[in-house]
């Protein structure tokens, strides 16, 4: 029984303010019936006293309902009092009309009005009132309820007939109420879930450890979390009054706007870049920016989600670390160069002394060939010293550069014969030149040195022989490439590949391969400037 009652609609899902408005409307309707019934009685010729009594009964119920509303908030009680008052009004109209069938429609109208409560209890009270009224009054004063003989002869039967119709209507109404109540509960639950989801999202958004912002397609800040406010140094109100363009470093703005245009055009879905912002204090902030676009159901842009991480301190630490590495490299470079130059100077000094001895004390004509050999060694030593100096200049980017528009294929073809002699008989050389590779703006001597240094490294990595491959190709970069050793902007490039099938490098060696004077070769086999020189030349040439 309790479960059945619990399943009936009780109007509890109606918000309080809505229930109050409906109750006030029905209470007002009850009050209006009191004078209306008195006037109706006068028109029916029942006399003033009788009419006032009929209207007074309804007025008494209205007073009771009004008074109960001041001392109680029980919806069932208040609604039931009003329901009994309205059904009393219906019964009075039927009595005053001598049981006219048309007057009975007032019962149905009032039953329909009570639907506004969406509560089974007042509705059940009204239903019981109809059945009992038609049955009891129909027995003791049938003429005041019915105006046809069949009902006069069998008042309880016709009470049941009236009750059955009221019951059918009641069942339909209760089902409808229950469906409405269920739908309202589900909507409220969905709203609560949405509110909870919004609260959780807002908490996650505002407490994120990195800056997060919603940005309009035109660049205006729409919302931002506390981390972003702390990064930029502006208040929330100040940021909401400006766009991101205003606080972007002028040198970084065009690149950022270009990516924004590409996202809006649908060319890319997201983008990321490192850029600089201007802090409220005027200092420059370095930030890692990740951006994605949220679109509406029709595909139109709504807003950007921007994630901004302050990497200023990280970049400063990296720069300090690079400076430390550079100073360490300079120290090792100085030691290595001093050692190599000392060896060269020893050769030059030794052969010079021998040559001078022969010229001074010996028979110059008899020892001419020996003197020539010694002078050749001096010349070779000075040549090696000059080569070492050129590598140092290339590494330090102090070498005099004469850039020209060069055909990479032509440069590679020119030094192919030299490489054949240089790499030895155990290494075979394969050259694959793409006719569409194109030209580059570079210094011819530097470009040759790049190929030679890479080829020598490849040769030394194949002590048992192998294949050295040199290839060229044309490539088009659609996006910038950010690598450990720098950034390459989008555009057309010539790809120069020098490959071998030698021993290769482990991860630790790869991490240090561009360090100056770092070498895996035996002492005396080179100063360790080969790859660092290549790196310096390529960076200087925009590669």
Short mmCIF file of C-alpha atoms in Angstrom, two decimals:
data_model
loop_
_atom_site.label_atom_id
_atom_site.label_comp_id
_atom_site.label_asym_id
_atom_site.label_seq_id
_atom_site.Cartn_x
_atom_site.Cartn_y
_atom_site.Cartn_z
CA UNK A 1 0.00 0.00 0.00
CA UNK A 2 2.77 2.36 0.96
CA UNK A 3 4.60 1.63 -2.29
CA UNK A 4 1.40 2.27 -4.26
CA UNK A 5 0.87 5.60 -2.52
CA UNK A 6 4.53 6.48 -3.05
CA UNK A 7 4.06 5.92 -6.77
CA UNK A 8 1.17 8.40 -6.96
CA UNK A 9 1.95 12.00 -7.95
CA UNK A 10 1.86 14.34 -4.97
CA UNK A 11 2.85 17.64 -6.57
CA UNK A 12 6.17 17.70 -4.72
CA UNK A 13 8.08 18.30 -7.94
CA UNK A 14 6.29 21.61 -8.45
CA UNK A 15 8.57 24.47 -7.39
CA UNK A 16 7.23 26.30 -4.34
CA UNK A 17 6.63 29.60 -6.11
CA UNK A 18 4.74 27.86 -8.93
CA UNK A 19 2.58 25.86 -6.51
CA UNK A 20 1.81 29.04 -4.56
CA UNK A 21 0.65 30.86 -7.67
CA UNK A 22 -1.63 27.98 -8.63
CA UNK A 23 -3.04 27.65 -5.11
CA UNK A 24 -3.74 31.39 -4.96
CA UNK A 25 -5.59 31.19 -8.27
CA UNK A 26 -7.80 28.31 -7.09
CA UNK A 27 -8.42 29.95 -3.70
CA UNK A 28 -9.49 33.12 -5.52
CA UNK A 29 -11.82 31.02 -7.68
CA UNK A 30 -13.33 29.56 -4.49
CA UNK A 31 -13.91 33.04 -3.04
CA UNK A 32 -15.61 34.16 -6.26
CA UNK A 33 -18.07 31.29 -6.00
CA UNK A 34 -19.49 32.56 -2.68
CA UNK A 35 -21.17 35.75 -4.02
CA UNK A 36 -21.84 34.09 -7.37
CA UNK A 37 -23.88 31.31 -5.72
CA UNK A 38 -25.91 33.81 -3.69
CA UNK A 39 -26.77 35.70 -6.88
CA UNK A 40 -27.51 32.44 -8.72
CA UNK A 41 -29.93 31.45 -5.93
CA UNK A 42 -31.78 34.75 -6.30
CA UNK A 43 -32.14 34.17 -10.04
CA UNK A 44 -33.57 30.72 -9.31
CA UNK A 45 -36.19 32.19 -6.95
CA UNK A 46 -35.08 30.42 -3.79
CA UNK A 47 -35.16 33.57 -1.69
CA UNK A 48 -32.52 35.83 -0.25
CA UNK A 49 -32.00 33.83 2.93
CA UNK A 50 -31.57 30.53 1.11
CA UNK A 51 -29.20 32.11 -1.42
CA UNK A 52 -27.10 33.70 1.32
CA UNK A 53 -26.91 30.39 3.20
CA UNK A 54 -25.70 28.55 0.11
CA UNK A 55 -23.12 31.26 -0.64
CA UNK A 56 -22.21 31.47 3.05
CA UNK A 57 -21.32 27.77 3.22
CA UNK A 58 -18.82 28.21 0.37
CA UNK A 59 -17.55 31.45 1.95
CA UNK A 60 -16.96 29.56 5.21
CA UNK A 61 -14.85 26.98 3.41
CA UNK A 62 -12.93 29.80 1.66
CA UNK A 63 -12.26 31.44 5.04
CA UNK A 64 -11.03 28.10 6.42
CA UNK A 65 -8.72 27.62 3.45
CA UNK A 66 -7.35 31.16 3.77
CA UNK A 67 -6.77 30.79 7.52
CA UNK A 68 -5.11 27.41 7.09
CA UNK A 69 -2.70 28.97 4.61
CA UNK A 70 -1.48 31.38 7.29
CA UNK A 71 -0.69 28.67 9.84
CA UNK A 72 0.28 25.69 7.71
CA UNK A 73 2.49 24.95 4.73
CA UNK A 74 1.10 21.45 4.20
CA UNK A 75 0.23 21.33 0.52
CA UNK A 76 -2.07 18.33 0.87
CA UNK A 77 -4.17 20.04 3.57
CA UNK A 78 -4.49 23.38 1.81
CA UNK A 79 -5.28 21.81 -1.56
CA UNK A 80 -7.87 19.43 -0.05
CA UNK A 81 -9.77 22.27 1.68
CA UNK A 82 -9.94 24.21 -1.60
CA UNK A 83 -11.00 21.04 -3.47
CA UNK A 84 -13.89 20.39 -1.06
CA UNK A 85 -14.95 24.01 -1.32
CA UNK A 86 -15.03 23.96 -5.12
CA UNK A 87 -16.94 20.65 -5.21
CA UNK A 88 -19.40 22.09 -2.65
CA UNK A 89 -19.91 24.93 -5.11
CA UNK A 90 -20.66 22.37 -7.85
CA UNK A 91 -23.16 20.55 -5.61
CA UNK A 92 -24.85 23.84 -4.72
CA UNK A 93 -25.26 24.78 -8.39
CA UNK A 94 -26.83 21.35 -9.08
CA UNK A 95 -29.22 21.77 -6.12
CA UNK A 96 -30.23 25.28 -7.14
CA UNK A 97 -30.85 24.12 -10.72
CA UNK A 98 -33.05 21.21 -9.52
CA UNK A 99 -30.60 18.57 -10.77
CA UNK A 100 -30.37 19.88 -14.34
CA UNK A 101 -28.01 17.67 -16.32
CA UNK A 102 -26.18 20.74 -17.63
CA UNK A 103 -25.35 21.81 -14.07
CA UNK A 104 -23.45 18.57 -13.50
CA UNK A 105 -20.79 19.78 -15.94
CA UNK A 106 -19.62 22.13 -13.19
CA UNK A 107 -18.34 19.04 -11.34
CA UNK A 108 -16.21 18.09 -14.36
CA UNK A 109 -14.94 21.65 -14.72
CA UNK A 110 -13.90 21.80 -11.07
CA UNK A 111 -12.26 18.37 -11.28
CA UNK A 112 -10.27 19.66 -14.24
CA UNK A 113 -9.31 22.81 -12.36
CA UNK A 114 -7.95 20.69 -9.51
CA UNK A 115 -5.46 19.18 -11.96
CA UNK A 116 -3.32 22.26 -11.35
CA UNK A 117 -2.28 20.83 -7.98
CA UNK A 118 -0.92 17.64 -9.59
CA UNK A 119 -1.71 15.98 -6.25
CA UNK A 120 -3.63 12.74 -5.84
CA UNK A 121 -5.01 13.53 -2.32
CA UNK A 122 -7.22 16.57 -3.06
CA UNK A 123 -8.24 14.88 -6.30
CA UNK A 124 -9.26 11.72 -4.41
CA UNK A 125 -11.16 13.83 -1.87
CA UNK A 126 -13.04 15.52 -4.71
CA UNK A 127 -13.79 12.15 -6.33
CA UNK A 128 -15.16 10.79 -3.05
CA UNK A 129 -17.23 13.93 -2.61
CA UNK A 130 -18.87 13.43 -6.04
CA UNK A 131 -19.76 9.77 -5.40
CA UNK A 132 -21.05 10.32 -1.85
CA UNK A 133 -22.98 13.43 -2.83
CA UNK A 134 -24.73 11.75 -5.75
CA UNK A 135 -25.46 8.64 -3.69
CA UNK A 136 -26.60 10.05 -0.33
CA UNK A 137 -28.33 13.22 -1.48
CA UNK A 138 -29.80 11.26 -4.38
CA UNK A 139 -31.50 8.93 -1.87
CA UNK A 140 -32.84 11.54 0.52
CA UNK A 141 -33.53 14.35 -1.94
CA UNK A 142 -33.22 12.88 -5.43
CA UNK A 143 -34.89 15.85 -7.08
CA UNK A 144 -32.07 18.14 -6.06
CA UNK A 145 -29.52 15.95 -7.85
CA UNK A 146 -31.28 14.27 -10.77
CA UNK A 147 -33.98 15.46 -13.10
CA UNK A 148 -34.81 12.18 -14.88
CA UNK A 149 -36.81 9.18 -13.67
CA UNK A 150 -34.14 6.50 -14.05
CA UNK A 151 -31.83 8.36 -11.69
CA UNK A 152 -34.68 9.14 -9.32
CA UNK A 153 -35.48 5.43 -9.10
CA UNK A 154 -31.86 4.26 -8.68
CA UNK A 155 -29.78 7.11 -7.20
CA UNK A 156 -26.82 4.93 -6.13
CA UNK A 157 -26.61 3.34 -9.56
CA UNK A 158 -26.40 6.76 -11.15
CA UNK A 159 -23.96 7.84 -8.47
CA UNK A 160 -21.79 4.92 -9.57
CA UNK A 161 -22.21 5.93 -13.22
CA UNK A 162 -21.12 9.48 -12.43
CA UNK A 163 -18.31 8.12 -10.30
CA UNK A 164 -17.10 5.77 -13.04
CA UNK A 165 -16.70 8.63 -15.47
CA UNK A 166 -14.95 10.68 -12.82
CA UNK A 167 -12.75 7.63 -12.08
CA UNK A 168 -11.81 7.20 -15.74
CA UNK A 169 -10.93 10.86 -15.99
CA UNK A 170 -9.03 10.60 -12.71
CA UNK A 171 -6.95 7.63 -13.87
CA UNK A 172 -6.07 9.43 -17.09
CA UNK A 173 -5.16 12.55 -15.13
CA UNK A 174 -3.06 10.64 -12.59
CA UNK A 175 -1.12 8.90 -15.36
CA UNK A 176 -0.58 12.26 -17.02
CA UNK A 177 0.55 13.76 -13.72
CA UNK A 178 2.94 10.92 -13.11
CA UNK A 179 4.47 11.28 -16.55
CA UNK A 180 4.85 15.03 -16.03
CA UNK A 181 6.34 14.49 -12.60
CA UNK A 182 8.80 11.90 -13.91
CA UNK A 183 9.80 14.17 -16.78
CA UNK A 184 10.26 17.05 -14.35
CA UNK A 185 12.38 14.93 -12.03
CA UNK A 186 14.53 13.74 -14.91
CA UNK A 187 14.93 17.30 -16.17
CA UNK A 188 15.87 18.44 -12.68
CA UNK A 189 18.36 15.59 -12.32
CA UNK A 190 19.85 16.42 -15.71
CA UNK A 191 20.05 20.06 -14.70
CA UNK A 192 21.73 19.10 -11.43
CA UNK A 193 24.20 16.90 -13.29
CA UNK A 194 24.89 19.74 -15.71
CA UNK A 195 25.32 22.16 -12.82
CA UNK A 196 27.66 19.72 -11.10
CA UNK A 197 29.57 19.23 -14.33
CA UNK A 198 29.81 23.00 -14.75
CA UNK A 199 31.05 23.35 -11.18
CA UNK A 200 33.66 20.65 -11.69
CA UNK A 201 34.76 22.16 -15.00
CA UNK A 202 34.97 25.62 -13.46
CA UNK A 203 37.04 24.24 -10.57
CA UNK A 204 39.37 22.35 -12.93
CA UNK A 205 39.60 25.38 -15.22
CA UNK A 206 40.39 27.86 -12.47
CA UNK A 207 42.81 25.59 -10.57
CA UNK A 208 44.78 24.32 -13.58
CA UNK A 209 48.54 24.68 -12.96
CA UNK A 210 49.09 26.32 -16.36
CA UNK A 211 47.35 29.33 -17.87
CA UNK A 212 44.10 28.49 -19.67
CA UNK A 213 41.94 31.02 -21.52
CA UNK A 214 38.94 31.18 -23.81
CA UNK A 215 39.67 33.59 -26.65
CA UNK A 216 37.22 34.96 -29.23
CA UNK A 217 38.03 34.47 -32.94
CA UNK A 218 39.00 38.17 -33.12
CA UNK A 219 41.46 37.77 -30.24
CA UNK A 220 39.43 39.16 -27.32
CA UNK A 221 39.91 37.44 -23.98
CA UNK A 222 36.59 35.84 -22.95
CA UNK A 223 37.64 34.06 -19.78
CA UNK A 224 40.85 33.02 -18.09
CA UNK A 225 41.99 31.14 -15.02
CA UNK A 226 44.05 32.34 -12.08
CA UNK A 227 47.30 30.89 -13.44
CA UNK A 228 47.04 32.97 -16.62
CA UNK A 229 46.24 36.11 -14.63
CA UNK A 230 49.38 35.47 -12.57
CA UNK A 231 51.47 34.89 -15.71
CA UNK A 232 50.39 38.12 -17.42
CA UNK A 233 50.28 40.33 -14.33
CA UNK A 234 46.99 41.98 -15.34
CA UNK A 235 43.71 41.74 -13.44
CA UNK A 236 40.81 39.75 -14.88
CA UNK A 237 38.96 42.97 -15.69
CA UNK A 238 41.99 44.40 -17.52
CA UNK A 239 42.41 41.27 -19.62
CA UNK A 240 38.70 41.12 -20.48
CA UNK A 241 38.99 44.66 -21.83
CA UNK A 242 41.79 43.80 -24.28
CA UNK A 243 42.83 41.20 -26.87
CA UNK A 244 45.86 38.93 -26.99
CA UNK A 245 47.39 41.00 -29.80
CA UNK A 246 47.88 43.90 -27.40
CA UNK A 247 50.18 41.98 -25.05
CA UNK A 248 51.97 39.85 -27.67
CA UNK A 249 55.58 40.79 -28.44
CA UNK A 250 55.55 42.70 -31.77
CA UNK A 251 58.14 40.39 -33.33
CA UNK A 252 55.99 37.31 -32.58
CA UNK A 253 52.57 38.69 -33.51
CA UNK A 254 52.55 37.99 -37.25
CA UNK A 255 53.50 34.34 -36.80
CA UNK A 256 50.77 33.85 -34.20
CA UNK A 257 48.12 35.57 -36.35
CA UNK A 258 49.14 33.46 -39.34
CA UNK A 259 48.44 30.29 -37.34
CA UNK A 260 45.09 31.73 -36.17
CA UNK A 261 44.09 32.39 -39.79
CA UNK A 262 44.99 28.83 -40.77
CA UNK A 263 42.89 27.35 -37.95
CA UNK A 264 39.89 29.55 -38.81
CA UNK A 265 40.24 28.55 -42.48
CA UNK A 266 40.16 24.87 -41.51
CA UNK A 267 43.68 24.15 -42.79
CA UNK A 268 44.77 22.90 -39.36
CA UNK A 269 42.87 21.95 -36.20
CA UNK A 270 45.40 23.05 -33.59
CA UNK A 271 48.77 24.72 -33.38
CA UNK A 272 51.52 25.23 -30.87
CA UNK A 273 54.42 27.63 -30.76
CA UNK A 274 56.80 29.38 -28.45
CA UNK A 275 56.13 33.09 -28.25
CA UNK A 276 56.71 36.13 -26.10
CA UNK A 277 54.19 38.23 -24.18
CA UNK A 278 54.59 41.63 -22.56
CA UNK A 279 53.95 41.42 -18.81
CA UNK A 280 51.98 44.19 -17.09
CA UNK A 281 55.30 45.35 -15.61
CA UNK A 282 56.81 45.66 -19.08
CA UNK A 283 59.14 42.68 -18.89
CA UNK A 284 59.14 39.99 -21.58
CA UNK A 285 57.64 36.57 -20.83
CA UNK A 286 58.52 33.48 -22.83
CA UNK A 287 55.58 31.08 -23.11
CA UNK A 288 54.67 27.77 -24.71
CA UNK A 289 51.30 28.25 -26.43
CA UNK A 290 48.90 25.44 -27.45
CA UNK A 291 45.69 26.48 -29.22
CA UNK A 292 42.60 24.60 -30.41
CA UNK A 293 39.31 25.90 -31.84
CA UNK A 294 35.80 25.05 -30.60
CA UNK A 295 33.14 25.18 -33.31
CA UNK A 296 29.33 25.18 -33.15
CA UNK A 297 27.11 22.45 -34.61
CA UNK A 298 27.16 24.20 -37.99
CA UNK A 299 30.97 24.33 -38.03
CA UNK A 300 31.24 28.04 -37.25
CA UNK A 301 34.03 29.19 -34.90
CA UNK A 302 32.95 29.85 -31.31
CA UNK A 303 36.16 30.41 -29.37
CA UNK A 304 39.76 29.27 -29.00
CA UNK A 305 41.01 27.29 -26.02
CA UNK A 306 44.53 28.55 -25.31
CA UNK A 307 46.92 26.83 -22.93
CA UNK A 308 49.81 29.08 -21.95
CA UNK A 309 52.77 27.86 -19.93
CA UNK A 310 55.37 30.31 -18.64
CA UNK A 311 58.78 28.94 -19.66
CA UNK A 312 60.77 32.11 -18.95
CA UNK A 313 62.72 30.58 -16.06
CA UNK A 314 63.26 27.35 -17.99
CA UNK A 315 64.70 29.24 -20.96
CA UNK A 316 66.93 31.29 -18.65
CA UNK A 317 68.23 28.12 -17.02
CA UNK A 318 68.79 26.55 -20.43
CA UNK A 319 70.68 29.64 -21.56
CA UNK A 320 72.80 29.52 -18.41
CA UNK A 321 73.45 25.84 -19.04
CA UNK A 322 74.40 26.55 -22.66
CA UNK A 323 76.74 29.29 -21.53
CA UNK A 324 78.28 26.87 -19.04
CA UNK A 325 78.66 24.26 -21.76
CA UNK A 326 80.09 26.87 -24.09
CA UNK A 327 82.68 27.95 -21.54
CA UNK A 328 83.54 24.30 -20.89
CA UNK A 329 83.80 23.71 -24.64
CA UNK A 330 85.96 26.79 -25.07
CA UNK A 331 88.29 25.48 -22.37
CA UNK A 332 88.51 22.07 -24.01
CA UNK A 333 88.84 23.73 -27.42
CA UNK A 334 91.70 25.88 -26.22
CA UNK A 335 93.47 22.84 -24.80
CA UNK A 336 92.92 20.77 -27.94
CA UNK A 337 93.96 23.54 -30.31
CA UNK A 338 97.02 24.34 -28.21
CA UNK A 339 98.03 20.67 -28.37
CA UNK A 340 97.52 20.47 -32.15
CA UNK A 341 99.29 23.75 -32.79
CA UNK A 342 102.13 22.69 -30.54
CA UNK A 343 102.53 19.51 -32.60
CA UNK A 344 102.50 21.53 -35.82
CA UNK A 345 104.97 24.05 -34.45
CA UNK A 346 107.20 21.19 -33.34
CA UNK A 347 107.19 19.84 -36.91
CA UNK A 348 107.85 23.29 -38.36
CA UNK A 349 110.62 24.05 -35.85
CA UNK A 350 112.28 20.66 -36.27
CA UNK A 351 112.36 20.69 -40.06
CA UNK A 352 113.36 24.36 -40.09
CA UNK A 353 116.31 23.58 -37.85
CA UNK A 354 117.38 20.68 -40.08
CA UNK A 355 117.09 22.81 -43.19
CA UNK A 356 119.06 25.65 -41.61
CA UNK A 357 121.75 23.20 -40.47
CA UNK A 358 122.13 21.82 -43.97
CA UNK A 359 122.23 25.31 -45.49
CA UNK A 360 124.74 26.55 -42.92
CA UNK A 361 127.06 23.57 -42.38
CA UNK A 362 126.41 21.15 -45.19
CA UNK A 363 126.88 20.89 -48.90
CA UNK A 364 123.70 22.50 -50.17
CA UNK A 365 124.08 21.10 -53.67
CA UNK A 366 124.52 17.55 -52.35
CA UNK A 367 121.62 17.76 -49.90
CA UNK A 368 119.22 19.75 -52.10
CA UNK A 369 116.66 16.92 -52.18
CA UNK A 370 116.71 16.53 -48.39
CA UNK A 371 116.24 20.28 -47.91
CA UNK A 372 113.35 20.23 -50.40
CA UNK A 373 111.67 17.38 -48.48
CA UNK A 374 112.09 19.22 -45.19
CA UNK A 375 110.66 22.43 -46.66
CA UNK A 376 107.73 20.39 -48.04
CA UNK A 377 107.04 19.10 -44.54
CA UNK A 378 107.16 22.67 -43.25
CA UNK A 379 104.71 23.72 -45.99
CA UNK A 380 102.40 20.80 -45.20
CA UNK A 381 102.46 21.63 -41.51
CA UNK A 382 101.59 25.27 -42.18
CA UNK A 383 98.77 24.07 -44.46
CA UNK A 384 97.37 21.92 -41.69
CA UNK A 385 97.65 24.86 -39.32
CA UNK A 386 95.76 27.05 -41.81
CA UNK A 387 93.08 24.36 -42.15
CA UNK A 388 92.74 24.20 -38.39
CA UNK A 389 92.42 27.99 -38.31
CA UNK A 390 89.66 27.87 -40.96
CA UNK A 391 87.74 25.31 -38.93
CA UNK A 392 88.07 27.48 -35.84
CA UNK A 393 86.77 30.48 -37.76
CA UNK A 394 83.88 28.48 -39.17
CA UNK A 395 83.00 27.19 -35.72
CA UNK A 396 83.12 30.68 -34.23
CA UNK A 397 81.35 32.12 -37.33
CA UNK A 398 84.11 34.69 -37.72
CA UNK A 399 85.23 33.40 -41.11
CA UNK A 400 84.84 35.78 -44.04
CA UNK A 401 81.85 34.42 -45.94
CA UNK A 402 81.20 35.11 -49.61
CA UNK A 403 77.66 33.79 -50.18
CA UNK A 404 76.58 33.12 -53.74
CA UNK A 405 73.72 31.34 -55.47
CA UNK A 406 75.10 27.80 -55.74
CA UNK A 407 73.89 24.64 -57.45
CA UNK A 408 74.23 21.97 -54.76
CA UNK A 409 74.42 19.23 -57.39
CA UNK A 410 77.31 21.01 -59.09
CA UNK A 411 79.23 21.34 -55.80
CA UNK A 412 78.67 17.68 -54.96
CA UNK A 413 79.74 16.62 -58.46
CA UNK A 414 82.87 18.76 -58.28
CA UNK A 415 84.23 17.12 -55.16
CA UNK A 416 83.16 13.58 -56.13
CA UNK A 417 86.62 12.72 -57.54
CA UNK A 418 88.33 14.19 -54.50
CA UNK A 419 86.14 12.05 -52.27
CA UNK A 420 87.03 8.92 -54.26
CA UNK A 421 90.68 9.45 -53.35
CA UNK A 422 89.89 10.57 -49.81
CA UNK A 423 87.71 7.69 -48.66
CA UNK A 424 90.01 4.92 -49.86
CA UNK A 425 89.51 1.74 -51.83
CA UNK A 426 87.48 -0.14 -49.19
CA UNK A 427 84.63 2.38 -49.28
CA UNK A 428 82.43 2.66 -52.37
CA UNK A 429 80.87 6.04 -53.17
CA UNK A 430 77.29 6.40 -54.44
CA UNK A 431 76.07 9.83 -55.55
CA UNK A 432 72.34 10.40 -56.23
CA UNK A 433 71.60 13.94 -57.36
CA UNK A 434 68.01 15.15 -57.82
CA UNK A 435 67.89 17.44 -60.89
CA UNK A 436 65.11 19.42 -59.17
CA UNK A 437 67.11 19.98 -55.98
CA UNK A 438 67.69 23.63 -56.87
CA UNK A 439 70.14 26.20 -55.57
CA UNK A 440 71.10 27.66 -52.20
CA UNK A 441 72.65 30.91 -51.05
CA UNK A 442 75.92 29.91 -49.40
CA UNK A 443 79.71 30.16 -49.53
CA UNK A 444 81.14 27.60 -51.99
CA UNK A 445 84.16 26.80 -49.81
CA UNK A 446 81.98 26.31 -46.75
CA UNK A 447 79.55 24.04 -48.61
CA UNK A 448 82.47 21.91 -49.83
CA UNK A 449 83.79 21.74 -46.28
CA UNK A 450 80.39 20.53 -45.03
CA UNK A 451 80.40 17.65 -47.51
CA UNK A 452 84.06 16.80 -46.84
CA UNK A 453 83.65 16.81 -43.05
CA UNK A 454 80.58 14.57 -43.22
CA UNK A 455 82.28 12.25 -45.72
CA UNK A 456 85.41 11.94 -43.55
CA UNK A 457 83.29 11.14 -40.51
CA UNK A 458 81.44 8.51 -42.53
CA UNK A 459 84.71 6.99 -43.77
CA UNK A 460 86.11 6.78 -40.24
CA UNK A 461 82.90 5.03 -39.11
CA UNK A 462 83.56 2.23 -41.66
CA UNK A 463 87.03 0.85 -40.79
CA UNK A 464 86.22 -2.41 -42.59
CA UNK A 465 84.76 -0.70 -45.64
CA UNK A 466 81.22 -0.04 -46.75
CA UNK A 467 79.14 2.33 -48.84
CA UNK A 468 79.06 6.11 -48.58
CA UNK A 469 75.96 7.70 -50.13
CA UNK A 470 75.57 11.38 -50.99
CA UNK A 471 72.11 12.47 -52.18
CA UNK A 472 70.25 15.71 -52.87
CA UNK A 473 66.51 16.43 -52.99
CA UNK A 474 64.06 19.33 -52.92
CA UNK A 475 61.73 19.51 -49.88
CA UNK A 476 58.89 21.85 -48.91
CA UNK A 477 58.28 22.45 -45.21
CA UNK A 478 54.66 23.37 -44.51
CA UNK A 479 55.25 23.83 -40.78
CA UNK A 480 58.16 25.08 -38.75
CA UNK A 481 60.41 22.40 -37.27
CA UNK A 482 61.50 22.94 -33.69
CA UNK A 483 64.41 20.69 -32.85
CA UNK A 484 66.88 20.38 -30.04
CA UNK A 485 69.43 22.39 -32.00
CA UNK A 486 67.22 25.17 -33.35
CA UNK A 487 64.18 26.09 -35.42
CA UNK A 488 63.68 25.77 -39.18
CA UNK A 489 60.98 28.01 -40.63
CA UNK A 490 58.47 26.82 -43.27
CA UNK A 491 59.57 27.13 -46.89
CA UNK A 492 61.47 25.42 -49.72
CA UNK A 493 64.80 23.79 -48.88
CA UNK A 494 67.48 21.60 -50.45
CA UNK A 495 67.99 18.37 -48.53
CA UNK A 496 71.62 17.16 -48.56
CA UNK A 497 72.01 13.62 -47.23
CA UNK A 498 75.34 11.97 -46.37
CA UNK A 499 74.77 8.38 -45.22
CA UNK A 500 76.96 5.39 -44.44
CA UNK A 501 76.50 1.82 -43.25
CA UNK A 502 79.14 2.05 -40.55
CA UNK A 503 79.09 1.51 -36.79
CA UNK A 504 76.72 4.40 -36.04
CA UNK A 505 76.41 6.41 -32.82
CA UNK A 506 74.79 5.52 -29.53
CA UNK A 507 72.30 7.89 -27.84
CA UNK A 508 74.95 9.47 -25.61
CA UNK A 509 77.22 10.21 -28.59
CA UNK A 510 74.30 11.63 -30.60
CA UNK A 511 73.48 14.01 -27.75
CA UNK A 512 77.03 15.42 -27.88
CA UNK A 513 77.87 15.12 -31.58
CA UNK A 514 77.78 18.88 -32.24
CA UNK A 515 79.90 19.79 -29.21
CA UNK A 516 83.22 21.34 -30.21
CA UNK A 517 86.34 19.20 -29.62
CA UNK A 518 84.13 16.22 -28.71
CA UNK A 519 85.45 13.18 -30.55
CA UNK A 520 85.32 9.40 -30.33
CA UNK A 521 88.53 9.06 -32.34
CA UNK A 522 91.90 8.17 -30.95
CA UNK A 523 94.12 11.07 -29.79
CA UNK A 524 95.95 12.75 -32.64
CA UNK A 525 93.32 11.80 -35.27
CA UNK A 526 91.60 15.18 -35.30
CA UNK A 527 90.62 18.10 -33.07
CA UNK A 528 86.93 17.12 -32.84
CA UNK A 529 85.68 20.12 -34.81
CA UNK A 530 84.17 18.27 -37.80
CA UNK A 531 80.47 18.15 -36.94
CA UNK A 532 80.51 21.33 -34.86
CA UNK A 533 81.94 23.10 -37.91
CA UNK A 534 79.18 21.62 -40.10
CA UNK A 535 76.57 22.82 -37.60
CA UNK A 536 78.05 26.31 -37.48
CA UNK A 537 78.20 26.62 -41.28
CA UNK A 538 74.62 25.41 -41.80
CA UNK A 539 73.21 27.67 -39.10
CA UNK A 540 75.13 30.61 -40.54
CA UNK A 541 73.69 29.82 -43.97
CA UNK A 542 70.08 29.63 -42.73
CA UNK A 543 69.83 25.83 -42.73
#
